[in-house]
mmCIF file of C-alpha atoms in Angstrom:
data_model
loop_
_atom_site.group_PDB
_atom_site.id
_atom_site.type_symbol
_atom_site.label_atom_id
_atom_site.label_comp_id
_atom_site.label_asym_id
_atom_site.label_seq_id
_atom_site.Cartn_x
_atom_site.Cartn_y
_atom_site.Cartn_z
ATOM 1 C CA UNK A 171 82.199 104.844 55.244
ATOM 2 C CA UNK A 172 83.162 101.482 54.541
ATOM 3 C CA UNK A 173 82.685 98.213 56.516
ATOM 4 C CA UNK A 174 86.450 98.317 57.436
ATOM 5 C CA UNK A 175 86.049 101.731 58.831
ATOM 6 C CA UNK A 176 82.978 100.696 60.884
ATOM 7 C CA UNK A 177 84.782 97.650 62.308
ATOM 8 C CA UNK A 178 87.829 99.891 63.275
ATOM 9 C CA UNK A 179 85.606 102.189 65.196
ATOM 10 C CA UNK A 180 83.724 99.461 66.916
ATOM 11 C CA UNK A 181 87.187 97.579 67.963
ATOM 12 C CA UNK A 182 88.369 100.903 69.226
ATOM 13 C CA UNK A 183 85.130 101.402 71.206
ATOM 14 C CA UNK A 184 85.541 97.734 72.672
ATOM 15 C CA UNK A 185 89.139 98.421 73.824
ATOM 16 C CA UNK A 186 88.218 101.813 75.318
ATOM 17 C CA UNK A 187 85.393 100.110 77.150
ATOM 18 C CA UNK A 188 87.619 97.644 78.471
ATOM 19 C CA UNK A 189 90.306 100.097 79.514
ATOM 20 C CA UNK A 190 87.792 102.202 81.241
ATOM 21 C CA UNK A 191 86.069 99.397 83.065
ATOM 22 C CA UNK A 192 88.919 97.058 83.937
ATOM 23 C CA UNK A 193 90.404 98.723 86.993
ATOM 24 C CA UNK A 194 86.918 98.942 88.627
ATOM 25 C CA UNK A 195 85.895 95.489 87.639
ATOM 26 C CA UNK A 196 89.058 93.804 88.890
ATOM 27 C CA UNK A 197 89.132 95.585 92.225
ATOM 28 C CA UNK A 198 85.503 94.577 92.769
ATOM 29 C CA UNK A 199 86.274 91.018 92.006
ATOM 30 C CA UNK A 200 89.353 90.923 94.275
ATOM 31 C CA UNK A 201 87.474 92.519 97.227
ATOM 32 C CA UNK A 202 84.401 90.076 96.767
ATOM 33 C CA UNK A 203 86.811 87.181 96.558
ATOM 34 C CA UNK A 204 88.682 88.266 99.597
ATOM 35 C CA UNK A 205 85.112 88.932 101.498
ATOM 36 C CA UNK A 206 83.811 85.542 100.166
ATOM 37 C CA UNK A 207 87.071 83.545 101.693
ATOM 38 C CA UNK A 208 86.440 85.651 105.217
ATOM 39 C CA UNK A 209 82.850 84.731 105.081
ATOM 40 C CA UNK A 210 83.575 80.937 104.573
ATOM 41 C CA UNK A 211 86.287 80.951 107.240
ATOM 42 C CA UNK A 212 84.182 82.583 109.819
ATOM 43 C CA UNK A 213 80.869 80.921 108.709
ATOM 44 C CA UNK A 214 78.973 84.260 108.274
ATOM 45 C CA UNK A 215 76.739 83.902 105.697
ATOM 46 C CA UNK A 216 75.275 87.474 105.188
ATOM 47 C CA UNK A 217 75.029 88.246 101.645
ATOM 48 C CA UNK A 218 74.804 92.051 102.101
ATOM 49 C CA UNK A 219 78.272 92.192 103.761
ATOM 50 C CA UNK A 220 80.245 92.530 100.371
ATOM 51 C CA UNK A 221 78.115 95.391 99.145
ATOM 52 C CA UNK A 222 79.779 98.122 101.397
ATOM 53 C CA UNK A 223 83.672 97.143 100.953
ATOM 54 C CA UNK A 224 83.037 96.959 97.339
ATOM 55 C CA UNK A 225 81.464 100.189 97.067
ATOM 56 C CA UNK A 226 84.445 101.698 98.995
ATOM 57 C CA UNK A 227 86.926 100.083 97.101
ATOM 58 C CA UNK A 228 85.211 101.292 93.632
ATOM 59 C CA UNK A 229 85.314 104.865 95.014
ATOM 60 C CA UNK A 230 88.836 104.671 95.911
ATOM 61 C CA UNK A 231 89.785 102.960 92.515
ATOM 62 C CA UNK A 232 87.863 105.963 91.132
ATOM 63 C CA UNK A 233 89.705 108.493 92.979
ATOM 64 C CA UNK A 234 92.952 107.043 92.041
ATOM 65 C CA UNK A 235 92.418 105.990 88.146
ATOM 66 C CA UNK A 236 89.462 108.573 87.439
ATOM 67 C CA UNK A 237 91.889 110.935 85.251
ATOM 68 C CA UNK A 238 93.154 107.695 83.493
ATOM 69 C CA UNK A 239 89.558 106.443 82.953
ATOM 70 C CA UNK A 240 88.293 109.850 81.797
ATOM 71 C CA UNK A 241 91.119 110.630 79.810
ATOM 72 C CA UNK A 242 90.739 107.445 77.608
ATOM 73 C CA UNK A 243 87.196 108.095 77.018
ATOM 74 C CA UNK A 244 87.711 111.967 76.274
ATOM 75 C CA UNK A 245 90.651 110.918 73.770
ATOM 76 C CA UNK A 246 88.347 108.407 71.964
ATOM 77 C CA UNK A 247 85.546 110.969 71.600
ATOM 78 C CA UNK A 248 87.862 113.705 70.476
ATOM 79 C CA UNK A 249 89.221 111.425 67.825
ATOM 80 C CA UNK A 250 86.109 110.105 66.740
ATOM 81 C CA UNK A 251 84.558 113.666 66.402
ATOM 82 C CA UNK A 252 87.824 115.024 64.622
ATOM 83 C CA UNK A 253 87.645 112.359 62.077
ATOM 84 C CA UNK A 254 83.839 112.727 61.716
ATOM 85 C CA UNK A 255 84.301 114.370 58.075
ATOM 86 C CA UNK A 256 85.922 111.131 56.962
ATOM 87 C CA UNK A 257 83.334 108.992 58.249
ATOM 88 C CA UNK A 258 80.341 110.681 56.261
ATOM 89 C CA UNK A 259 82.198 110.252 52.687
#
């Protein structure tokens, strides 16, 4: 296995990680920002207030994008295992 092959595998792994985590991270960021604005406007400074809406939003995103996320991960894993014989040369 050459260093170029290792770099390609690592690059693909980073891209898969970003594709799998980006929908959940973005919704968590947006919900947190909205709750922070609401807290600022209403002068409520409860730190635990953002936890439940973020949790609900993340579960909703998992329900919507779960097939896509797991499909990306499965495709990467299948591709990695199917080319395993090329990596051990």
